[in-house]
Short mmCIF file of C-alpha atoms and ligand atoms in Angstrom, two decimals:
data_model
loop_
_atom_site.label_atom_id
_atom_site.label_comp_id
_atom_site.label_asym_id
_atom_site.label_seq_id
_atom_site.Cartn_x
_atom_site.Cartn_y
_atom_site.Cartn_z
CA MET A 152 0.13 -0.06 0.11
CA LYS A 153 1.18 3.41 -0.78
CA LYS A 154 1.06 5.83 1.61
CA VAL A 155 0.75 9.72 0.82
CA ILE A 156 0.63 12.77 3.28
CA THR A 157 -0.07 16.43 2.75
CA TYR A 158 -0.42 19.38 5.26
CA GLY A 159 -2.34 22.66 5.51
CA THR A 160 -4.36 24.84 7.66
CA TYR A 161 -7.32 24.28 5.37
CA ASP A 162 -9.26 27.50 6.28
CA LEU A 163 -12.14 28.21 4.85
CA LEU A 164 -11.67 25.23 2.80
CA HIS A 165 -12.13 26.23 -0.65
CA GLN A 166 -11.89 24.21 -4.32
CA GLY A 167 -8.19 24.85 -4.17
CA HIS A 168 -7.95 22.74 -1.37
CA ILE A 169 -10.09 20.37 -2.75
CA ASN A 170 -8.26 19.70 -5.88
CA LEU A 171 -5.11 19.49 -3.77
CA LEU A 172 -6.57 16.76 -1.99
CA GLN A 173 -7.76 14.81 -4.88
CA ARG A 174 -4.37 15.16 -6.53
CA ALA A 175 -2.57 13.98 -3.67
CA LYS A 176 -4.80 11.09 -2.71
CA ALA A 177 -4.24 9.98 -6.62
CA LEU A 178 -0.62 9.37 -6.02
CA GLY A 179 -1.25 6.85 -3.80
CA ASP A 180 -3.56 4.47 -2.15
CA TYR A 181 -4.05 5.99 1.79
CA LEU A 182 -3.82 9.75 2.19
CA ILE A 183 -3.02 11.30 5.37
CA VAL A 184 -3.72 15.00 5.65
CA GLY A 185 -2.24 17.15 8.50
CA VAL A 186 -4.10 19.83 9.92
CA THR A 187 -2.04 22.52 11.28
CA SER A 188 -3.43 23.27 15.33
CA ASP A 189 -4.30 26.62 16.29
CA SER A 190 -1.55 27.49 18.67
CA PHE A 191 1.03 26.03 15.54
CA ASP A 192 -0.38 28.64 13.32
CA LYS A 193 -0.39 31.55 15.91
CA GLU A 194 3.46 30.30 16.63
CA ARG A 195 3.91 30.74 12.60
CA GLY A 196 2.60 34.03 12.35
CA LYS A 197 -0.88 33.18 10.89
CA LEU A 198 -3.19 35.06 13.14
CA ASN A 199 -6.08 35.26 11.19
CA VAL A 200 -7.27 31.72 10.68
CA HIS A 201 -11.14 31.94 10.66
CA ASN A 202 -12.23 28.33 11.41
CA ASN A 203 -10.67 26.62 14.85
CA VAL A 204 -8.79 23.30 14.24
CA LEU A 205 -11.87 20.94 14.99
CA GLU A 206 -13.98 22.88 12.05
CA ARG A 207 -10.88 22.46 9.72
CA ILE A 208 -10.48 18.81 10.35
CA GLU A 209 -14.03 18.31 9.80
CA ALA A 210 -14.15 20.08 6.20
CA VAL A 211 -11.01 18.21 5.39
CA ARG A 212 -12.94 14.86 6.63
CA ARG A 213 -16.22 15.92 4.52
CA THR A 214 -14.02 15.86 1.43
CA GLY A 215 -13.93 12.44 1.55
CA TYR A 216 -10.21 12.26 0.24
CA ALA A 217 -8.70 11.62 3.61
CA ASP A 218 -8.09 8.34 5.14
CA GLU A 219 -6.83 9.48 8.17
CA ILE A 220 -6.32 12.97 9.65
CA VAL A 221 -3.31 14.23 12.05
CA ILE A 222 -2.64 17.56 13.99
CA GLU A 223 0.35 19.18 12.96
CA ASP A 224 1.53 20.87 16.41
CA TYR A 225 5.70 21.61 16.02
CA VAL A 226 8.09 22.25 13.57
CA GLY A 227 9.57 18.91 12.87
CA GLN A 228 6.54 17.10 13.06
CA LYS A 229 6.87 16.15 9.30
CA ILE A 230 9.91 14.16 9.43
CA ASP A 231 8.43 12.40 12.67
CA ASP A 232 5.01 11.85 11.27
CA ILE A 233 6.68 10.30 7.90
CA GLN A 234 8.92 7.97 9.64
CA ARG A 235 6.30 6.89 12.47
CA LEU A 236 3.17 6.50 9.75
CA GLY A 237 5.74 4.71 7.03
CA VAL A 238 4.78 7.54 4.27
CA ASP A 239 6.05 6.88 1.04
CA ILE A 240 5.13 10.43 -0.95
CA PHE A 241 5.01 14.01 0.57
CA ALA A 242 2.77 15.90 -1.29
CA ILE A 243 2.29 19.61 -0.94
CA GLY A 244 0.99 22.61 -3.47
CA SER A 245 3.47 23.79 -6.18
CA ASP A 246 3.38 27.17 -3.86
CA TRP A 247 6.31 25.35 -1.89
CA GLU A 248 8.10 24.30 -4.76
CA GLY A 249 11.55 23.52 -3.36
CA TYR A 250 11.18 24.32 0.25
CA PHE A 251 10.44 20.89 1.60
CA ASP A 252 13.18 19.08 -0.68
CA TYR A 253 14.82 18.31 2.88
CA LEU A 254 12.05 15.61 3.47
CA LYS A 255 13.82 13.59 0.53
CA GLU A 256 16.05 12.29 2.70
CA PHE A 257 12.96 10.40 3.94
CA CYS A 258 10.44 9.58 1.38
CA GLN A 259 9.43 10.86 -1.99
CA VAL A 260 8.67 14.64 -2.28
CA VAL A 261 5.80 15.63 -4.80
CA TYR A 262 4.91 19.15 -5.72
CA LEU A 263 1.23 19.56 -7.04
CA PRO A 264 -0.21 22.23 -9.30
CA ARG A 265 -1.73 25.02 -7.18
CA THR A 266 -5.54 26.08 -8.25
CA LYS A 267 -5.08 29.54 -9.56
CA GLY A 268 -6.71 32.46 -8.17
CA ILE A 269 -8.07 31.52 -4.87
CA SER A 270 -6.60 30.98 -1.48
CA SER A 271 -7.82 31.03 2.46
CA THR A 272 -6.19 34.64 2.52
CA LYS A 273 -8.09 36.11 -0.47
CA LEU A 274 -11.32 34.42 1.24
CA ARG A 275 -10.52 35.72 4.50
CA ALA A 276 -10.16 39.27 2.82
CA ALA A 277 -13.34 39.34 1.42
CA PHE A 278 -15.49 37.80 4.07
CA GLN A 279 -14.25 39.77 6.86
CA GLU A 280 -15.35 43.25 6.96
CA SER A 281 -12.59 45.80 7.38
CA ILE A 282 -12.27 48.12 10.28
CA LYS A 283 -11.28 51.78 9.44
CA ILE A 284 -8.72 53.26 11.87
CA GLY A 285 -7.49 56.74 12.63
CA ILE A 286 -4.37 57.26 14.57
CA ILE A 287 -4.18 59.95 16.62
CA GLY A 288 -0.48 61.30 17.17
CA THR A 289 2.44 60.56 15.12
CA GLY A 290 5.46 59.51 17.23
CA ARG A 291 7.53 56.56 17.38
CA ILE A 292 4.72 54.14 18.49
CA ALA A 293 2.55 55.26 15.94
CA ARG A 294 5.07 54.69 13.15
CA ARG A 295 5.39 51.23 14.26
CA PHE A 296 1.91 50.71 14.23
CA VAL A 297 0.81 50.99 10.85
CA PRO A 298 3.13 48.42 9.51
CA GLU A 299 2.05 45.96 12.23
CA ALA A 300 -1.37 46.37 11.50
CA SER A 301 -0.93 45.37 7.78
CA SER A 302 -0.45 41.78 9.06
CA VAL A 303 -3.61 41.96 10.79
CA SER A 304 -6.67 40.93 8.60
CA GLY A 305 -9.40 43.29 8.98
CA ALA A 306 -7.54 46.37 9.97
CA ARG A 307 -6.96 49.51 7.62
CA ILE A 308 -5.66 52.46 8.68
CA VAL A 309 -7.18 55.12 6.54
CA ALA A 310 -6.37 58.59 8.23
CA VAL A 311 -4.05 60.46 10.72
CA TYR A 312 -4.74 63.43 13.28
CA ASN A 313 -2.08 65.91 14.46
CA PRO A 314 -2.67 69.21 15.87
CA ASP A 315 0.30 69.99 13.96
CA TYR A 316 -0.92 69.76 10.35
CA ASP A 317 2.36 69.46 8.45
CA GLU A 318 3.32 66.43 10.64
CA ALA A 319 0.12 64.78 10.06
CA VAL A 320 0.69 65.05 6.32
CA SER A 321 4.15 63.89 6.35
CA PHE A 322 3.08 60.89 8.37
CA ALA A 323 0.12 60.02 5.78
CA SER A 324 2.58 60.45 2.91
CA GLN A 325 5.21 58.25 4.63
CA PHE A 326 2.83 55.41 5.22
CA ARG A 327 0.24 56.36 2.21
CA LEU A 328 -3.00 57.16 4.24
CA ASN A 329 -5.82 58.64 2.51
CA ARG A 330 -6.31 61.39 5.05
CA ALA A 331 -4.20 63.74 7.34
CA THR A 332 -6.17 66.31 9.21
CA ASP A 333 -5.64 68.78 12.11
CA ASN A 334 -9.48 69.15 12.45
CA LEU A 335 -10.61 66.40 15.19
CA LEU A 336 -14.31 66.77 14.12
CA SER A 337 -13.36 65.64 10.49
CA PHE A 338 -10.86 63.22 11.55
CA PHE A 339 -13.61 61.06 13.07
CA ARG A 340 -16.13 60.93 10.22
CA GLY A 341 -15.93 57.68 8.36
CA LEU A 342 -13.71 55.78 10.62
CA ASP A 343 -14.89 52.90 13.17
CA ALA A 344 -11.95 53.35 15.23
CA VAL A 345 -9.19 54.78 16.62
CA TYR A 346 -5.59 54.31 18.10
CA ILE A 347 -4.58 57.02 20.47
CA ALA A 348 -0.53 57.31 20.50
CA SER A 349 -0.18 61.09 21.36
CA PRO A 350 1.36 62.10 24.76
CA HIS A 351 0.07 60.96 27.91
CA LEU A 352 -1.94 64.18 29.20
CA THR A 353 -4.08 64.42 25.69
CA HIS A 354 -5.18 60.70 26.24
CA CYS A 355 -8.27 61.20 28.28
CA ASN A 356 -9.90 64.43 26.05
CA TYR A 357 -9.22 62.14 23.11
CA ILE A 358 -10.82 59.15 24.39
CA GLN A 359 -13.59 60.99 25.54
CA HIS A 360 -14.26 62.83 21.99
CA ALA A 361 -13.55 59.46 20.10
CA LEU A 362 -16.22 57.71 22.15
CA MET A 363 -18.91 60.61 22.12
CA ALA A 364 -18.48 60.47 18.05
CA GLY A 365 -18.96 56.56 18.44
CA LYS A 366 -15.68 55.37 17.53
CA HIS A 367 -14.18 52.02 19.55
CA VAL A 368 -10.77 53.35 20.86
CA LEU A 369 -7.31 51.86 21.12
CA CYS A 370 -5.20 53.87 23.52
CA GLU A 371 -1.41 53.43 24.54
CA ILE A 372 -0.36 52.95 27.85
CA PRO A 373 -0.67 54.68 30.54
CA MET A 374 -4.05 54.91 29.26
CA VAL A 375 -4.66 57.76 32.26
CA LEU A 376 -3.01 58.55 35.09
CA ASN A 377 -5.96 58.57 37.73
CA LYS A 378 -8.48 56.06 38.70
CA ASN A 379 -11.56 58.09 38.40
CA GLU A 380 -10.84 59.23 34.61
CA ALA A 381 -10.28 55.58 33.96
CA GLU A 382 -13.73 54.56 35.76
CA GLN A 383 -15.59 57.20 33.87
CA LEU A 384 -13.98 56.48 30.54
CA TYR A 385 -14.92 52.69 30.72
CA ASP A 386 -18.22 53.96 31.86
CA LEU A 387 -18.71 55.99 28.76
CA ALA A 388 -17.55 53.37 26.42
CA GLU A 389 -19.77 50.83 28.12
CA SER A 390 -22.65 52.93 27.82
CA LYS A 391 -22.28 53.43 24.20
CA GLY A 392 -21.70 49.78 23.66
CA LEU A 393 -18.07 50.70 22.46
CA VAL A 394 -15.01 48.72 22.93
CA LEU A 395 -12.22 50.93 24.83
CA LEU A 396 -8.99 48.86 25.39
CA GLU A 397 -5.79 49.90 26.85
CA ALA A 398 -2.94 49.00 24.59
CA SER A 399 -0.84 47.06 26.73
CA LYS A 400 1.13 45.17 24.50
CA THR A 401 3.06 42.58 26.45
CA ALA A 402 -0.57 41.69 27.87
CA HIS A 403 -1.46 40.32 24.42
CA CYS A 404 1.59 38.52 23.21
CA PRO A 405 1.66 34.72 23.21
CA ALA A 406 4.35 33.95 25.76
CA TRP A 407 3.20 35.90 28.15
CA ASN A 408 -0.39 34.64 28.21
CA HIS A 409 1.14 31.04 28.29
CA LEU A 410 3.28 31.99 31.41
CA LEU A 411 0.11 33.43 32.87
CA VAL A 412 -1.97 30.18 32.50
CA LEU A 413 1.22 27.88 33.44
CA VAL A 414 1.58 29.95 36.79
CA LYS A 415 -2.13 30.22 37.32
CA SER A 416 -2.36 26.30 36.96
CA GLY A 417 0.14 25.76 39.95
CA ILE A 418 3.41 25.17 38.24
CA ILE A 419 5.42 27.17 40.75
CA GLY A 420 2.69 26.24 43.51
CA ASP A 421 1.39 29.54 45.17
CA VAL A 422 2.97 33.06 44.19
CA VAL A 423 4.41 34.44 47.06
CA ASP A 424 6.69 37.54 45.44
CA VAL A 425 6.67 39.07 41.93
CA LYS A 426 9.67 41.56 41.11
CA ALA A 427 9.42 43.33 37.52
CA SER A 428 12.15 45.65 36.66
CA LEU A 429 12.12 47.75 33.48
CA SER A 430 14.49 50.89 32.66
CA LYS A 431 15.27 53.02 29.96
CA LEU A 432 18.29 55.67 29.91
CA VAL A 433 17.38 58.84 28.43
CA CYS A 434 19.25 62.41 28.72
CA GLY A 435 18.57 65.91 27.18
CA LYS A 436 15.19 67.83 26.46
CA VAL A 437 12.98 64.69 26.17
CA ARG A 438 9.22 64.24 27.05
CA GLU A 439 10.15 61.47 29.63
CA LEU A 440 12.33 64.05 31.84
CA ASP A 441 9.50 66.94 31.38
CA VAL A 442 7.48 67.76 34.37
CA LEU A 443 4.92 69.69 32.55
CA GLN A 444 4.60 66.46 30.18
CA ALA A 445 3.92 64.25 33.27
CA GLY A 446 7.50 62.70 32.81
CA GLY A 447 9.19 60.29 34.92
CA CYS A 448 9.42 56.63 35.61
CA MET A 449 6.02 55.98 37.07
CA THR A 450 4.07 57.35 34.02
CA GLU A 451 6.50 56.49 31.24
CA LEU A 452 7.49 52.79 32.45
CA ALA A 453 5.21 51.48 35.20
CA SER A 454 2.52 50.30 33.22
CA PHE A 455 4.02 46.82 31.76
CA PRO A 456 5.21 45.97 35.51
CA LEU A 457 2.32 46.71 36.71
CA MET A 458 0.19 44.82 34.33
CA ALA A 459 2.28 42.02 35.30
CA ILE A 460 1.65 42.45 39.07
CA VAL A 461 -2.26 42.88 38.91
CA LYS A 462 -2.52 39.62 36.48
CA LEU A 463 -0.42 37.53 38.67
CA LEU A 464 -1.86 39.03 41.88
CA GLY A 465 -5.14 40.53 41.64
CA THR A 466 -5.85 44.29 42.43
CA ASP A 467 -6.77 43.95 46.12
CA ILE A 468 -3.61 45.47 47.58
CA LYS A 469 -3.23 46.17 51.00
CA ASP A 470 0.05 49.02 51.07
CA ILE A 471 2.06 50.66 48.67
CA ARG A 472 5.17 52.22 49.25
CA PHE A 473 7.47 54.25 46.86
CA TYR A 474 11.08 55.14 46.88
CA SER A 475 12.40 57.52 44.15
CA LYS A 476 15.30 59.52 42.90
CA LEU A 477 14.21 62.76 41.52
CA GLN A 478 15.69 65.08 38.92
CA ASN A 479 14.14 68.33 37.79
CA GLY A 480 11.11 67.20 39.41
CA VAL A 481 10.90 63.78 37.73
CA ASP A 482 11.36 60.34 39.21
CA ILE A 483 14.59 59.22 37.36
CA PHE A 484 14.57 56.09 39.67
CA THR A 485 11.87 54.41 41.62
CA LYS A 486 11.19 51.63 43.51
CA GLY A 487 7.63 50.42 44.84
CA ASN A 488 6.91 47.63 46.94
CA ILE A 489 3.23 46.42 46.86
CA ILE A 490 1.56 44.37 49.70
CA TYR A 491 -1.03 42.03 49.37
CA ARG A 492 -2.37 39.63 51.96
CA GLN A 493 -0.55 36.72 50.57
CA ALA A 494 2.25 38.02 48.72
CA THR A 495 4.40 40.83 48.02
CA ALA A 496 5.46 42.62 44.42
CA SER A 497 7.78 45.04 43.67
CA VAL A 498 8.53 47.18 40.45
CA THR A 499 12.07 48.92 39.73
CA LEU A 500 12.20 51.41 37.24
CA GLY A 501 14.78 53.56 35.79
CA LEU A 502 14.75 56.40 33.52
CA GLY A 503 18.21 57.82 34.97
CA VAL A 504 19.09 54.34 36.76
CA LYS A 505 19.95 51.23 34.69
CA THR A 506 18.60 48.28 36.12
CA GLU A 507 18.18 44.55 35.03
CA GLY A 508 15.02 44.40 33.33
CA ASN A 509 13.70 41.00 34.40
CA LEU A 510 10.89 39.47 35.95
CA VAL A 511 10.74 36.77 38.82
CA ILE A 512 7.88 35.14 39.87
CA SER A 513 8.67 33.31 43.22
CA GLY A 514 6.19 30.27 44.18
CA THR A 515 6.38 27.77 47.06
CA SER A 516 7.56 25.14 44.75
CA GLY A 517 9.54 27.16 42.30
CA TYR A 518 10.07 30.41 40.26
CA VAL A 519 9.56 31.71 36.61
CA LEU A 520 12.56 33.92 35.26
CA VAL A 521 11.72 35.95 32.41
CA PRO A 522 15.39 37.27 31.22
CA SER A 523 15.65 41.05 30.10
CA PRO A 524 13.82 42.58 28.14
CA TRP A 525 10.98 40.56 29.74
CA TRP A 526 8.32 42.97 28.38
CA LEU A 527 9.08 41.48 25.01
CA THR A 528 8.62 38.02 26.26
CA ASN A 529 9.61 35.27 23.98
CA TYR A 530 11.38 33.16 26.46
CA PHE A 531 11.21 32.18 30.05
CA GLU A 532 12.12 29.32 32.35
CA VAL A 533 10.79 27.59 35.13
CA ARG A 534 13.00 26.76 37.90
CA TYR A 535 12.80 24.56 41.04
CA GLU A 536 14.88 23.17 43.68
CA ASP A 537 15.78 20.29 41.65
CA GLN A 538 17.53 21.70 38.79
CA ASN A 539 16.82 18.29 36.76
CA GLN A 540 12.92 19.46 36.76
CA ASN A 541 13.88 23.09 35.37
CA LYS A 542 12.22 23.91 31.77
CA LYS A 543 12.90 26.41 29.02
CA TYR A 544 9.68 27.82 27.07
CA PHE A 545 10.25 29.70 23.65
CA TYR A 546 7.47 31.26 21.66
CA ALA A 547 7.10 33.81 18.52
CA TYR A 548 7.21 37.13 18.95
CA HIS A 549 6.53 38.86 15.49
CA GLY A 550 7.50 42.03 14.37
CA ASP A 551 7.18 44.79 16.82
CA GLY A 552 4.71 42.63 18.86
CA LEU A 553 1.91 45.50 18.16
CA ARG A 554 -0.23 43.08 16.15
CA TYR A 555 -1.53 40.99 19.16
CA GLU A 556 -3.25 43.79 20.75
CA LEU A 557 -4.50 45.03 17.42
CA GLN A 558 -5.93 41.61 16.46
CA GLU A 559 -7.55 41.21 20.26
CA PHE A 560 -9.21 44.72 19.41
CA LEU A 561 -10.53 43.54 16.40
CA SER A 562 -11.84 40.91 17.75
CA MET A 563 -13.47 42.45 20.52
CA ILE A 564 -15.19 44.45 17.71
CA PHE A 565 -16.19 42.07 15.47
CA THR A 566 -17.81 39.81 18.42
CA HIS A 567 -19.12 43.01 20.17
CA ARG A 568 -17.05 42.01 23.38
CA LEU A 569 -16.45 44.75 25.95
CA SER A 570 -14.20 43.08 27.80
CA SER A 571 -10.68 41.71 27.40
CA TYR A 572 -9.77 39.27 29.58
CA ARG A 573 -6.20 39.94 28.76
CA LEU A 574 -6.60 43.17 30.53
CA ARG A 575 -10.03 43.72 32.19
CA ARG A 576 -11.28 46.99 33.01
CA LYS A 577 -10.73 46.48 36.59
CA GLU A 578 -7.10 45.85 36.18
CA SER A 579 -6.73 48.85 33.98
CA VAL A 580 -8.30 50.79 36.57
CA ALA A 581 -6.05 49.69 39.18
CA ILE A 582 -2.96 50.17 37.31
CA ALA A 583 -4.29 53.97 36.81
CA GLY A 584 -5.15 54.27 40.89
CA ILE A 585 -1.56 53.04 41.77
CA ILE A 586 0.09 55.65 39.09
CA GLU A 587 -2.31 58.32 40.65
CA LEU A 588 -1.05 57.36 44.27
CA TYR A 589 2.39 58.15 43.42
CA ARG A 590 1.72 61.15 42.02
CA GLU A 591 -0.17 62.29 44.89
CA GLY A 592 3.06 61.48 46.82
CA THR A 593 1.69 60.37 50.36
CA ASN A 594 3.33 57.20 50.11
CA ASN A 595 6.67 58.07 48.42
CA THR A 596 10.39 58.47 50.14
CA TYR A 597 12.67 60.41 48.17
CA LEU A 598 16.38 59.22 48.12
CA GLU A 599 19.07 62.28 48.54
N1 LIG B 659 -3.60 24.86 -2.27
C1 LIG B 659 -3.45 24.93 -3.66
N2 LIG B 659 -4.35 25.69 -4.60
C2 LIG B 659 -4.73 26.83 -3.70
C3 LIG B 659 -4.68 27.03 -2.35
C4 LIG B 659 -4.07 25.86 -1.50
O1 LIG B 659 -3.13 23.80 -4.16
N3 LIG B 659 -5.51 28.05 -4.45
C5 LIG B 659 -2.69 23.75 -1.34
C6 LIG B 659 -1.64 24.28 -0.70
O2 LIG B 659 -0.31 24.42 -1.67
C7 LIG B 659 -1.21 23.35 0.41
C8 LIG B 659 -2.75 23.35 0.45
O3 LIG B 659 -3.64 23.64 -0.25
O4 LIG B 659 -0.70 22.14 -0.17
C9 LIG B 659 -3.16 23.64 2.13
O5 LIG B 659 -2.71 25.12 2.03
P1 LIG B 659 -3.17 26.12 2.67
O6 LIG B 659 -2.04 26.95 3.40
O7 LIG B 659 -4.15 25.63 3.97
O8 LIG B 659 -4.21 26.95 1.76
P2 LIG B 659 -4.21 28.58 1.08
O9 LIG B 659 -5.56 28.73 0.72
O10 LIG B 659 -2.53 28.58 0.38
O11 LIG B 659 -4.16 29.41 2.81
P3 LIG B 659 -3.34 30.57 3.21
O12 LIG B 659 -4.13 31.74 2.09
O13 LIG B 659 -3.75 31.12 4.52
O14 LIG B 659 -1.86 30.59 2.95
#
């Protein structure tokens, strides 16, 4: 019996898939089809697959060509499958010509003609309505956002706003956006959603205007600098049935989310301490050091570490103390000790002091170390007393990592979900509350 194997995602099963399966089957007597798992697709950067793995398997089964279906879940599995299942022929569409020649060591490799004019990518684009997004602000993060958005299907950046008209025009021409304006009212026209990447102190006002204009909002961190404002904005969004999401990039990246579920499942026992550090040395006349623009470590850098702490330990905080070193009225170093009933946590932040930017989560049976820069999580280690039990985890982190938050934002809009489990309203409000407490100064000690 001649066994043939082929692999694919088979999203939104189409005629190209059916032709391919038919041709593959005709090469032998028994056809095995490998369907990629959801997590493997995400790891490979295929973030927009429409059908889940069960739906895709069912669609392949219904073609009637597959004698056996396996799930493909890791790089290198093809070699394992071919040997384990005694495969004679590996077949794949001609768009992969040459790419799988390395399998010739294990079986015959056949590239089959690809059906012209159809693909899952094309179908997804036609199927999915696109969300027209306008950007407020034209700084560094906005510049990273536009290319990232091109890898999220359903996202279309169409306009940019900056109170400085020339800035808006130059941004629009660099990124080929249709509209550039310094007029907020006309900016909102025709948009579904807004991404806010302007200086911190302008966020609240822009969010309010955008929500009042009926637009969903994705706002850069820190969304706002006090709890009441955060509560009011979330209330406004909810009353209007709109999505308001704080763009805490790390909260949305795959490795962080896996780390969180591993820790919550108890792999290091009860969490008793979280230490998160982040530093970025800056100097000169920059926004980060400008007291009038709410510069300083706690406003510039605290959002990611605080996100990690509230995600791991919750929002029921018993006590907080901050220790800061000031320069021209802004904190260039801050250490915050955050005390819970069951655990302690600390953030160590520096704009004028360099720290090791790692994250350590200590538990009753082991600890997790996410090496610097931990907020770009793509790798972490779980360590135990018995070092033989230690484990290292590696993940993909594509591009600048902004695509993950945007993908969640769009998914919330498409599915009318006003809350994201990755950063709940309560958690975002708690982070604003901690920053507010610091800015009030009552729990602060200043170093000489
Ligand atoms: N295939 C084909 N003809 C097409 C589309 C796909 O022969 N028009 C083949 C691929 O070469 C592969 C198999 O179908 O062997 C499964 O491919 P998959 O990646 O699932 O399909 P695509 O439509 O190419 O998906 P995407 O657009 O997401 O890359």
